[in-house]
Amino acid sequence: MIRIALDAMSGDFAPDELVKGAMLAVRTFEDVHLELFGDEERIQQLLTQPSDRISVVHTTEVITGDDEPTTAVRRKKDSSMVRAARSVKDGTNQAMVTAGNTGAALTAALATVGRIKGIKRPGLAPAFPTLTPGNKPVILLDAGANVDLDPAHLHQFAIIGSVYARDVMGIENPRVGLLNNGSEETKGNKQTKETYQLLKAEENINFVGNIEPTHLLTGDCDLLVADGFTGNIALKTMEGTVKNMMGFIKSTLSEGNLKTKIGGALIKDALKEAVGSLGEHEIGGAVFLGIDAPIIKGHGNSNDAAILNAIRQARTAVENDFVQKTRDYFA
Amino acid sequence: MIRIALDAMSGDFAPDELVKGAMLAVRTFEDVHLELFGDEERIQQLLTQPSDRISVVHTTEVITGDDEPTTAVRRKKDSSMVRAARSVKDGTNQAMVTAGNTGAALTAALATVGRIKGIKRPGLAPAFPTLTPGNKPVILLDAGANVDLDPAHLHQFAIIGSVYARDVMGIENPRVGLLNNGSEETKGNKQTKETYQLLKAEENINFVGNIEPTHLLTGDCDLLVADGFTGNIALKTMEGTVKNMMGFIKSTLSEGNLKTKIGGALIKDALKEAVGSLGEHEIGGAVFLGIDAPIIKGHGNSNDAAILNAIRQARTAVENDFVQKTRDYFA
């Protein structure tokens, strides 16, 4: 049995969508046991399909999106998030899923589970969809866990990200790209130039060179390495551009002349289907790589299907024992 | 008479579009004299509407997009770009327009015209269109001239960018934003956190705080301050996202079922009009701010209309004497 802790009070639609996602997950995976941390009375009311593979642990506090991470984790000791993380540390559970405050989740993970020995900095690794057939995802590491990093940290990201891409995301011989302001080897700032040389010399990864931001959606790599500041800037720029453009196109079509309006109505579904997924911040959950257990961070607006996906990732991470593989590498 | 040097051998469509742009410009502005630097024979052939306000200086070399900037500027002394820059330094012309190699243009400008006294680093300032009524532009400084900068450099950018926004772009009391990975004052890396405090304390600018990349197209500021690496990442991510999305939407509509195809045909024009300008890297030319004369860098794929726009910017910069205003400020 794979035992996963679920922070049931996390995200915009807690606990409803978390409980629904949990019920979906035990129906989908016969080998998963979920421990839900949160307001027991509310959770039990929502648990319309109880299962002997769903247990509930009552907690009295909630860490919100507005909470300052370090303070919140230190003070809210009986929060669903901190309790869930502690249950992974003490061995009750093997992985954790939360849709809550990203900074707090990282802080809680560091304070309880801790880093894998030899890893200097953990990073947040979401996957974003590209405009390739099947919207093949690119894993971005780091998307914002650490804003000030050295080339040595990025070098480690390339390695732990490759292990994750292969063993959890199922990508064979993952292509590693470096997010940079130009494609040539000589391009970049001090940090990316130095990182380029480290990645080029690293035999354990499949380094394909610099990735220019104009090529983020064309799927030129499977793992995109960046410091958390730059990665976050690129991810949010993509997200904002897609969202703002789609909104603009929709209003243009609905406010246009009759010809445009009719055309708009005819293409509505195709357009929605084609670019719908691009508006999302990420596919499934993001994982904190470098933490000594799989900690999956779902998007704040996760619905039951997104929670199911995050649980799937946690399950795959446990099953393939990718944390142990990372430990072995850095031992 | 406003005297402008034009690097007629620059850009993807040289010298044809440059010469056409020059002919357009002397018809549009009665007070502009253009000196075209390049292959005299080819230029004269293209000069189908000669004017006593267009002169030609023969040059024998061309700096290409592939040239390494420093080497090219040092070695190709008789290139159209270096000769044009020197004509500004020696006072023959008051401003320069080029659509060539950005790094070489900056190097040539620094080597001949030089920096304004007191300015530590010059920056490249293009303007990109937003999804606001009239596609109101945001000036980005620095878009890529300097990849490793200190908060003190960004502080200067906020000031020289404000002078430019007001006196050349005609924006009253320009709102200055700092490109950052979060909107709150506490967000950012070491560089942006320190820059935030400098900009907050600066009385000569209208600082409106951090701008998150999800808000680049919503027009929350008039001048966006960033180091050249981060600015370049954001600009290219936007450019690539818009371009790739539009391509994807077009192919989805043309390859869809009959309903989608008909709809696609009906909305084609409206869609093109609505988002057409967003696919462009920038509006008009970008200016090197901090250089001791107006040096305007048009996009590499500039056509005659884009060259006209770049010449318009150079003219406005000379007319409003914004370089002198910047000199006065830093004196």
XYZ file of C-alpha atoms in Angstrom:
662
model
C 0.000 0.000 0.000
C 1.273 3.492 -0.905
C 0.457 5.904 1.897
C -0.070 9.565 0.957
C -0.830 12.503 3.271
C -3.338 14.998 1.841
C -3.519 18.570 3.139
C -7.308 18.719 2.864
C -7.594 22.376 3.905
C -5.363 23.686 1.101
C -6.202 25.624 -2.046
C -9.108 27.783 -3.138
C -11.733 25.042 -2.965
C -10.853 23.331 0.306
C -11.917 21.014 1.663
C -14.594 20.136 -0.955
C -12.447 19.475 -4.023
C -9.699 17.830 -1.952
C -12.158 15.327 -0.468
C -13.713 14.695 -3.895
C -10.230 14.213 -5.343
C -9.402 11.745 -2.572
C -12.544 9.686 -3.303
C -11.642 9.689 -6.998
C -8.093 8.600 -6.190
C -8.984 5.548 -4.090
C -11.337 4.431 -6.888
C -8.587 4.966 -9.474
C -5.676 3.413 -7.572
C -6.249 0.228 -5.591
C -2.888 0.467 -3.852
C -3.237 3.978 -2.430
C -4.126 4.881 1.148
C -4.900 8.545 1.783
C -4.668 10.288 5.125
C -6.625 13.546 5.045
C -5.515 16.323 7.433
C -8.109 18.966 8.290
C -11.414 19.787 9.950
C -12.716 16.293 10.662
C -16.393 17.207 10.878
C -16.386 19.051 7.531
C -14.362 16.335 5.845
C -16.625 13.532 7.112
C -19.700 15.399 5.804
C -18.111 15.629 2.360
C -16.929 12.029 2.413
C -20.012 10.624 0.697
C -18.135 7.534 -0.469
C -16.124 6.404 2.559
C -13.344 3.891 2.049
C -11.122 1.901 4.387
C -8.299 3.467 2.385
C -9.236 6.989 3.456
C -8.518 8.075 7.028
C -8.953 11.500 8.597
C -6.731 13.279 11.110
C -8.342 16.257 12.800
C -6.348 19.505 12.755
C -7.415 22.878 14.117
C -5.420 25.405 12.094
C -5.103 26.408 8.428
C -2.212 28.120 6.642
C -3.641 30.569 4.095
C -2.210 32.011 0.895
C -1.628 35.342 2.628
C 0.382 33.872 5.485
C 4.092 34.659 5.636
C 5.600 31.176 5.143
C 8.236 31.001 7.894
C 6.023 32.561 10.561
C 3.028 30.447 9.591
C 4.911 27.158 9.684
C 6.513 28.037 13.031
C 3.311 29.225 14.704
C 0.575 27.072 13.187
C 1.859 23.775 14.481
C -1.568 22.164 14.325
C -2.233 23.269 10.756
C -3.263 20.636 8.227
C -0.135 21.392 6.178
C 2.420 21.101 8.973
C 0.721 17.990 10.398
C 0.671 16.353 6.954
C 4.373 17.106 6.450
C 5.199 15.737 9.918
C 3.348 12.511 9.121
C 5.764 12.017 6.219
C 8.760 12.728 8.413
C 7.652 10.209 11.072
C 7.047 7.518 8.459
C 3.252 7.312 8.767
C 3.004 8.440 5.159
C 5.424 8.213 2.237
C 4.448 11.326 0.283
C 2.362 14.471 0.647
C -0.009 16.437 -1.557
C -1.015 20.043 -0.857
C -2.628 22.805 -2.926
C -1.683 25.483 -0.405
C 0.771 28.376 0.011
C 3.880 27.408 -2.007
C 6.377 29.117 0.265
C 4.805 27.563 3.358
C 4.799 24.107 1.755
C 8.516 24.416 1.010
C 9.225 25.725 4.515
C 7.184 22.938 6.107
C 8.917 20.329 3.941
C 12.360 21.687 4.832
C 11.524 21.978 8.538
C 10.165 18.443 8.831
C 11.316 16.129 6.044
C 14.457 18.099 5.193
C 16.747 17.994 2.185
C 18.303 14.984 0.512
C 21.890 14.750 1.735
C 24.208 16.504 -0.706
C 21.496 18.692 -2.241
C 22.243 22.347 -1.602
C 18.877 23.848 -2.487
C 15.539 22.252 -3.285
C 13.637 23.595 -6.275
C 9.998 23.730 -7.364
C 9.345 21.792 -10.559
C 6.016 22.290 -12.315
C 5.452 21.106 -15.868
C 3.960 23.432 -18.442
C 2.271 22.354 -21.693
C 3.797 23.116 -25.083
C 2.246 23.578 -28.524
C 3.603 20.229 -29.678
C 1.423 17.241 -30.620
C -0.189 16.041 -27.390
C 0.944 19.223 -25.604
C 4.085 17.437 -24.405
C 5.108 19.007 -21.094
C 8.331 20.786 -20.204
C 9.470 20.482 -16.587
C 10.721 23.798 -15.252
C 13.204 23.696 -12.365
C 13.281 26.047 -10.458
C 9.959 27.816 -10.911
C 10.332 29.988 -7.835
C 11.500 28.192 -4.685
C 14.883 29.961 -4.605
C 15.411 33.370 -6.176
C 19.159 33.748 -5.595
C 21.160 30.765 -6.786
C 24.680 29.891 -7.914
C 25.685 27.880 -10.996
C 26.445 24.927 -8.682
C 22.789 24.872 -7.604
C 21.623 24.911 -11.219
C 24.035 22.081 -11.954
C 22.346 19.986 -9.240
C 18.928 20.912 -10.639
C 19.949 19.463 -14.014
C 20.756 16.160 -12.332
C 17.817 15.819 -9.925
C 15.467 17.112 -12.600
C 16.709 14.449 -15.020
C 16.068 11.692 -12.476
C 12.558 13.055 -11.882
C 11.819 13.447 -15.605
C 12.875 9.876 -16.265
C 11.507 8.054 -13.232
C 8.340 9.998 -12.462
C 7.372 11.675 -15.719
C 8.451 8.686 -17.821
C 10.624 10.632 -20.258
C 13.455 8.554 -21.642
C 16.849 10.250 -21.822
C 15.340 13.662 -20.967
C 16.752 16.610 -22.896
C 18.048 19.275 -20.501
C 17.954 22.925 -21.615
C 19.208 26.053 -19.877
C 16.862 29.043 -19.902
C 18.926 31.860 -21.360
C 18.572 35.098 -23.302
C 20.195 33.663 -26.416
C 20.807 30.266 -27.932
C 24.573 30.515 -28.548
C 27.033 29.156 -25.990
C 28.528 32.615 -25.427
C 25.183 34.210 -24.562
C 23.903 34.985 -21.101
C 24.767 36.667 -17.852
C 27.560 35.574 -15.513
C 25.326 32.928 -13.937
C 24.072 31.268 -17.122
C 27.487 31.376 -18.829
C 29.066 29.521 -15.912
C 26.144 27.122 -15.656
C 26.424 26.336 -19.373
C 29.986 25.104 -18.898
C 29.017 22.954 -15.899
C 26.124 21.337 -17.775
C 28.212 20.823 -20.897
C 30.814 18.920 -18.851
C 28.244 16.827 -16.935
C 28.160 13.321 -18.370
C 25.081 12.148 -16.484
C 22.646 14.406 -18.302
C 21.547 14.927 -21.895
C 22.354 18.641 -22.226
C 20.944 20.236 -25.387
C 22.160 23.795 -24.764
C 20.516 27.156 -24.171
C 16.797 27.597 -24.702
C 15.703 31.050 -25.792
C 12.389 32.229 -24.307
C 10.917 32.490 -27.818
C 11.129 28.681 -27.879
C 9.435 27.815 -24.604
C 6.316 26.484 -26.293
C 8.012 24.582 -29.090
C 9.169 21.704 -26.885
C 12.923 21.902 -27.561
C 13.725 20.308 -24.194
C 12.083 18.148 -21.529
C 13.690 19.790 -18.507
C 14.301 23.529 -18.436
C 16.836 24.632 -15.822
C 16.703 28.162 -14.378
C 17.123 29.969 -11.093
C 13.792 30.476 -9.325
C 13.633 34.176 -10.157
C 14.171 33.799 -13.904
C 12.033 30.654 -14.081
C 9.200 32.424 -12.307
C 9.459 35.455 -14.598
C 9.259 33.246 -17.713
C 6.410 31.094 -16.373
C 4.330 34.070 -15.261
C 5.005 35.950 -18.505
C 3.742 32.972 -20.511
C 0.759 32.543 -18.232
C -0.173 36.241 -18.391
C 0.349 36.506 -22.149
C -1.856 33.482 -22.886
C -4.563 34.589 -20.463
C -4.615 38.213 -21.587
C -4.505 37.300 -25.281
C -7.325 34.779 -25.013
C -9.466 37.291 -23.118
C -8.711 39.894 -25.735
C -9.534 37.565 -28.633
C -12.812 36.540 -27.000
C -13.925 40.124 -26.435
C -12.857 41.100 -29.964
C -14.969 38.299 -31.437
C -18.023 38.957 -29.277
C -17.932 42.723 -29.794
C -17.194 42.624 -33.532
C -19.543 43.035 -36.467
C -22.110 40.367 -37.379
C -19.652 38.451 -39.574
C -17.094 38.327 -36.775
C -19.727 37.348 -34.203
C -20.965 34.432 -36.290
C -17.416 33.313 -36.987
C -16.622 33.589 -33.304
C -19.561 31.383 -32.369
C -18.505 28.761 -34.920
C -14.913 28.491 -33.732
C -15.590 28.819 -30.009
C -15.318 25.126 -29.177
C -12.302 24.434 -31.386
C -10.465 27.421 -29.943
C -11.279 26.394 -26.401
C -10.094 22.859 -26.997
C -6.942 23.947 -28.796
C -5.569 26.491 -26.383
C -7.534 25.716 -23.240
C -4.754 23.895 -21.475
C -2.194 26.594 -22.245
C -3.916 29.010 -19.897
C -3.073 26.749 -17.005
C -0.102 27.552 -14.864
C 1.023 23.955 -14.943
C 0.035 20.386 -15.742
C -0.837 18.409 -12.619
C 1.157 19.279 -9.550
C 4.621 20.656 -9.083
C 7.132 18.718 -7.038
C 9.724 20.043 -4.617
C 12.859 18.373 -5.937
C 15.651 17.879 -3.442
C 13.330 17.256 -0.481
C 13.821 13.840 1.115
C 10.290 12.632 0.241
C 7.870 13.338 -2.605
C 6.019 16.564 -1.764
C 3.581 17.502 -4.526
C 2.197 21.023 -4.719
C -1.066 21.296 -6.676
C -2.219 24.600 -8.157
C -4.230 26.783 -5.763
C -7.311 26.485 -7.958
C -7.149 22.691 -8.170
C -10.439 20.853 -8.650
C -10.972 17.152 -7.906
C -9.361 16.067 -11.202
C -6.262 18.165 -10.486
C -6.018 16.671 -6.992
C -6.298 13.211 -8.545
C -3.400 14.095 -10.872
C -1.292 15.350 -7.978
C -1.998 12.117 -6.083
C -1.058 10.159 -9.216
C 2.298 11.963 -9.293
C 2.895 11.286 -5.595
C 2.038 7.613 -6.150
C 4.398 7.308 -9.139
C 7.155 9.044 -7.198
C 6.816 6.560 -4.326
C 6.451 3.554 -6.613
C 9.564 4.409 -8.642
C 11.433 5.405 -5.506
C 12.904 8.403 -7.225
C 13.940 9.998 -3.935
C 16.110 6.961 -3.173
C 17.599 7.163 -6.673
C 18.441 10.817 -6.079
C 19.916 9.954 -2.663
C 22.059 7.262 -4.271
C 23.322 9.666 -6.872
C 24.411 12.290 -4.348
C 25.700 9.820 -1.749
C 17.148 71.291 -39.930
C 17.411 68.068 -37.909
C 20.274 65.971 -39.226
C 19.994 62.202 -38.852
C 22.510 59.517 -39.892
C 20.934 56.370 -41.347
C 22.806 53.060 -41.408
C 21.425 52.073 -44.806
C 23.063 48.611 -44.841
C 21.403 47.436 -41.616
C 18.640 44.927 -41.033
C 17.169 42.053 -43.013
C 15.944 44.189 -45.929
C 18.908 46.491 -46.494
C 19.368 48.674 -48.323
C 15.930 48.571 -50.024
C 13.600 49.245 -47.077
C 16.025 51.712 -45.513
C 16.118 53.815 -48.675
C 12.331 53.618 -49.054
C 11.958 54.618 -45.408
C 14.277 57.564 -45.972
C 12.217 58.769 -48.952
C 9.059 58.430 -46.833
C 10.666 60.366 -43.997
C 11.711 63.429 -46.018
C 8.171 63.618 -47.412
C 6.725 63.301 -43.886
C 9.066 65.706 -42.079
C 10.083 68.956 -43.767
C 12.766 69.686 -41.218
C 14.714 66.415 -41.495
C 17.958 65.874 -43.399
C 19.067 62.264 -43.772
C 22.608 61.109 -44.434
C 22.608 57.522 -45.704
C 25.727 55.433 -45.063
C 26.276 52.442 -47.336
C 26.953 51.174 -50.826
C 26.487 54.372 -52.824
C 25.739 52.725 -56.144
C 23.023 50.479 -54.754
C 21.530 53.286 -52.696
C 21.426 55.692 -55.667
C 19.663 53.054 -57.772
C 16.990 52.663 -55.095
C 16.661 56.410 -54.569
C 13.827 56.842 -57.055
C 12.674 60.070 -55.415
C 15.868 61.995 -54.734
C 15.737 64.956 -52.389
C 18.181 67.692 -51.446
C 17.511 66.524 -47.902
C 18.950 63.070 -48.596
C 22.711 62.685 -48.991
C 24.750 59.519 -49.385
C 28.144 58.643 -47.882
C 29.833 55.667 -49.511
C 31.072 52.941 -47.146
C 32.711 49.658 -48.069
C 31.950 47.333 -45.139
C 28.851 45.915 -43.449
C 28.432 44.620 -39.898
C 26.137 41.600 -39.988
C 23.900 40.026 -37.373
C 26.381 37.198 -36.902
C 29.364 39.458 -36.224
C 30.786 39.504 -32.706
C 30.058 43.113 -31.680
C 33.390 44.251 -30.203
C 35.527 42.663 -32.907
C 33.279 43.923 -35.697
C 33.255 47.511 -34.484
C 37.030 47.509 -33.998
C 37.854 45.914 -37.339
C 35.157 47.177 -39.695
C 36.061 50.821 -39.431
C 34.545 51.614 -42.825
C 31.257 49.894 -42.070
C 28.026 51.843 -42.561
C 27.263 51.489 -38.846
C 30.577 52.726 -37.480
C 30.740 55.578 -40.016
C 27.191 56.638 -39.162
C 28.016 56.627 -35.439
C 31.188 58.647 -36.042
C 29.223 61.248 -37.997
C 27.167 61.811 -34.849
C 30.263 62.086 -32.692
C 31.890 64.679 -34.999
C 28.703 66.769 -35.105
C 27.798 66.214 -38.759
C 24.613 64.547 -37.603
C 22.591 64.852 -34.391
C 21.118 61.360 -34.158
C 21.461 57.930 -35.741
C 19.092 55.201 -36.875
C 20.176 51.591 -37.486
C 18.324 48.285 -37.866
C 21.519 46.282 -37.438
C 23.254 44.071 -34.858
C 22.121 45.369 -31.436
C 25.344 44.597 -29.625
C 27.428 46.184 -32.373
C 25.223 49.287 -32.380
C 25.730 49.681 -28.622
C 29.472 49.078 -28.951
C 29.753 51.560 -31.822
C 27.743 54.126 -29.882
C 29.906 53.686 -26.773
C 33.154 53.758 -28.758
C 32.293 56.919 -30.672
C 29.581 59.017 -29.018
C 30.145 57.642 -25.494
C 28.035 57.787 -22.354
C 26.351 60.777 -20.806
C 28.534 61.932 -17.922
C 27.351 60.337 -14.672
C 25.546 57.439 -16.349
C 27.128 54.144 -15.337
C 25.559 51.876 -17.947
C 23.459 52.629 -20.991
C 20.349 50.510 -21.561
C 18.259 49.480 -24.545
C 14.699 50.770 -24.345
C 12.140 49.358 -26.773
C 8.418 49.887 -26.268
C 6.027 46.968 -26.454
C 2.278 47.195 -27.082
C -0.262 46.304 -24.391
C -3.846 45.048 -24.596
C -5.164 48.396 -23.412
C -7.315 50.711 -25.563
C -5.053 52.006 -28.324
C -2.386 49.406 -27.416
C -0.683 51.944 -25.160
C 3.039 51.096 -25.102
C 5.207 50.166 -22.150
C 8.865 51.204 -22.373
C 11.162 48.442 -21.182
C 14.584 49.460 -19.868
C 16.862 47.458 -20.114
C 15.771 44.997 -22.791
C 19.187 43.430 -23.201
C 22.112 45.838 -23.427
C 23.600 44.821 -20.063
C 22.967 41.407 -18.552
C 24.759 41.885 -15.213
C 23.650 45.004 -13.383
C 23.523 46.407 -9.865
C 20.561 48.102 -8.170
C 22.349 51.446 -8.669
C 22.210 50.924 -12.441
C 18.491 50.134 -12.295
C 17.983 53.263 -10.208
C 19.564 55.328 -12.982
C 17.395 53.548 -15.560
C 14.286 54.673 -13.687
C 15.429 58.282 -13.967
C 16.697 58.361 -17.571
C 13.726 56.251 -18.663
C 11.332 58.727 -17.059
C 12.951 61.636 -18.926
C 12.680 59.681 -22.193
C 9.072 58.621 -21.557
C 8.073 62.194 -20.879
C 10.089 64.116 -23.447
C 10.223 61.703 -26.365
C 7.229 59.416 -25.905
C 5.018 62.239 -24.617
C 3.808 60.446 -21.472
C 2.997 62.850 -18.678
C 4.241 61.852 -15.221
C 5.239 58.359 -16.420
C 4.476 55.503 -14.018
C 7.635 53.547 -13.261
C 7.294 49.840 -12.442
C 9.932 47.307 -11.417
C 9.789 43.921 -13.163
C 9.646 41.398 -10.337
C 8.385 37.909 -9.553
C 5.706 39.184 -7.183
C 3.806 42.380 -6.581
C 4.441 42.819 -2.841
C 7.285 45.012 -1.618
C 8.974 42.033 0.080
C 9.077 39.928 -3.110
C 12.045 39.403 -5.371
C 15.688 38.432 -5.439
C 18.487 40.387 -3.792
C 18.731 42.736 -6.772
C 15.044 43.626 -7.098
C 14.546 43.972 -3.335
C 17.361 46.507 -3.126
C 16.207 48.273 -6.274
C 12.694 48.551 -4.848
C 13.987 50.537 -1.875
C 16.034 52.852 -4.115
C 13.073 53.564 -6.390
C 10.705 54.050 -3.453
C 13.028 56.702 -2.012
C 13.593 58.488 -5.347
C 11.530 61.672 -5.446
C 12.102 62.450 -9.119
C 10.108 59.522 -10.440
C 6.540 58.273 -10.144
C 7.235 54.787 -8.771
C 4.188 52.492 -8.761
C 5.874 49.388 -7.343
C 6.581 45.885 -8.579
C 5.021 44.614 -11.796
C 4.370 40.882 -11.949
C 4.943 39.296 -15.373
C 1.279 38.252 -15.507
C 0.534 41.990 -15.828
C 2.877 42.952 -18.635
C 0.070 43.365 -21.157
C -2.383 45.158 -18.893
C -0.557 48.482 -18.982
C 0.020 48.955 -15.243
C 3.068 51.147 -15.858
C 4.607 53.286 -18.608
C 8.239 52.450 -17.902
C 9.258 48.965 -16.816
C 12.687 48.774 -15.194
C 14.707 45.535 -15.306
C 18.248 44.334 -15.783
C 18.968 43.426 -19.405
C 18.887 39.687 -18.755
C 15.496 39.633 -17.029
C 14.041 42.228 -19.407
C 15.177 40.187 -22.387
C 13.724 36.976 -20.930
C 10.330 38.638 -20.378
C 10.263 40.341 -23.789
C 11.232 37.200 -25.678
C 8.815 35.043 -23.679
C 5.965 37.393 -24.604
C 7.070 37.531 -28.219
C 7.370 33.750 -28.492
C 4.099 33.054 -26.701
C 2.134 35.427 -28.921
C 3.768 34.169 -32.100
C 3.434 30.473 -31.262
C -0.136 30.845 -30.034
C -1.267 32.745 -33.100
C 0.348 30.167 -35.369
C -1.332 27.413 -33.415
C -4.743 29.080 -33.522
C -4.432 29.643 -37.273
C -3.534 26.031 -37.995
C -6.279 24.778 -35.646
C -8.869 26.845 -37.510
C -7.677 25.897 -40.991
C -7.349 22.193 -40.188
C -10.602 21.884 -38.246
C -13.985 20.581 -39.366
C -16.155 22.513 -41.811
C -17.835 24.544 -39.078
C -14.484 25.586 -37.672
C -13.083 26.378 -41.127
C -16.022 28.630 -42.004
C -15.801 30.324 -38.627
C -12.070 30.774 -39.089
C -12.552 32.433 -42.462
C -15.143 34.813 -40.999
C -12.991 35.998 -38.098
C -9.660 36.095 -39.937
C -9.570 39.844 -40.504
C -10.838 40.787 -37.047
C -8.313 38.490 -35.400
C -5.479 39.838 -37.490
C -6.401 43.426 -36.703
C -6.874 42.748 -33.000
C -3.676 40.933 -32.183
C -1.521 41.734 -35.192
C 0.593 44.326 -33.457
C 1.221 42.115 -30.426
C 3.343 39.737 -32.451
C 5.839 42.503 -32.991
C 8.904 42.635 -30.857
C 8.458 46.333 -30.299
C 6.714 49.473 -31.456
C 8.979 51.597 -33.637
C 12.616 51.603 -32.672
C 14.380 51.083 -29.390
C 16.657 53.785 -28.045
C 19.976 53.369 -26.266
C 19.385 55.451 -23.157
C 22.456 56.854 -21.491
C 24.359 57.403 -24.746
C 25.301 61.038 -25.356
C 23.164 61.332 -28.511
C 19.912 59.740 -29.688
C 20.791 56.343 -31.207
C 17.671 54.519 -32.398
C 17.783 50.789 -33.062
C 15.021 49.556 -35.378
C 13.989 45.890 -35.436
C 16.017 43.703 -37.772
C 12.964 42.998 -39.917
C 12.046 46.686 -40.274
C 10.190 47.678 -43.433
C 9.970 51.246 -44.749
C 7.170 52.168 -42.309
C 9.220 50.902 -39.348
C 12.221 52.913 -40.548
C 9.997 55.972 -40.821
C 8.909 55.392 -37.222
C 12.493 55.062 -36.042
C 13.374 58.296 -37.847
C 10.358 59.943 -36.198
C 11.684 58.913 -32.789
C 15.162 60.223 -33.596
C 13.640 63.509 -34.759
C 11.517 63.882 -31.604
C 14.524 63.070 -29.442
C 16.586 65.810 -31.109
C 13.736 68.318 -31.128
C 12.983 67.852 -27.414
C 16.679 67.738 -26.591
C 16.154 64.908 -24.164
C 19.866 64.053 -24.075
C 20.632 67.564 -22.792
C 17.869 67.156 -20.179
C 19.420 63.890 -19.049
C 22.874 65.512 -18.971
C 21.480 68.356 -16.837
C 19.949 65.893 -14.426
C 23.154 63.956 -13.872
C 25.483 66.995 -13.931
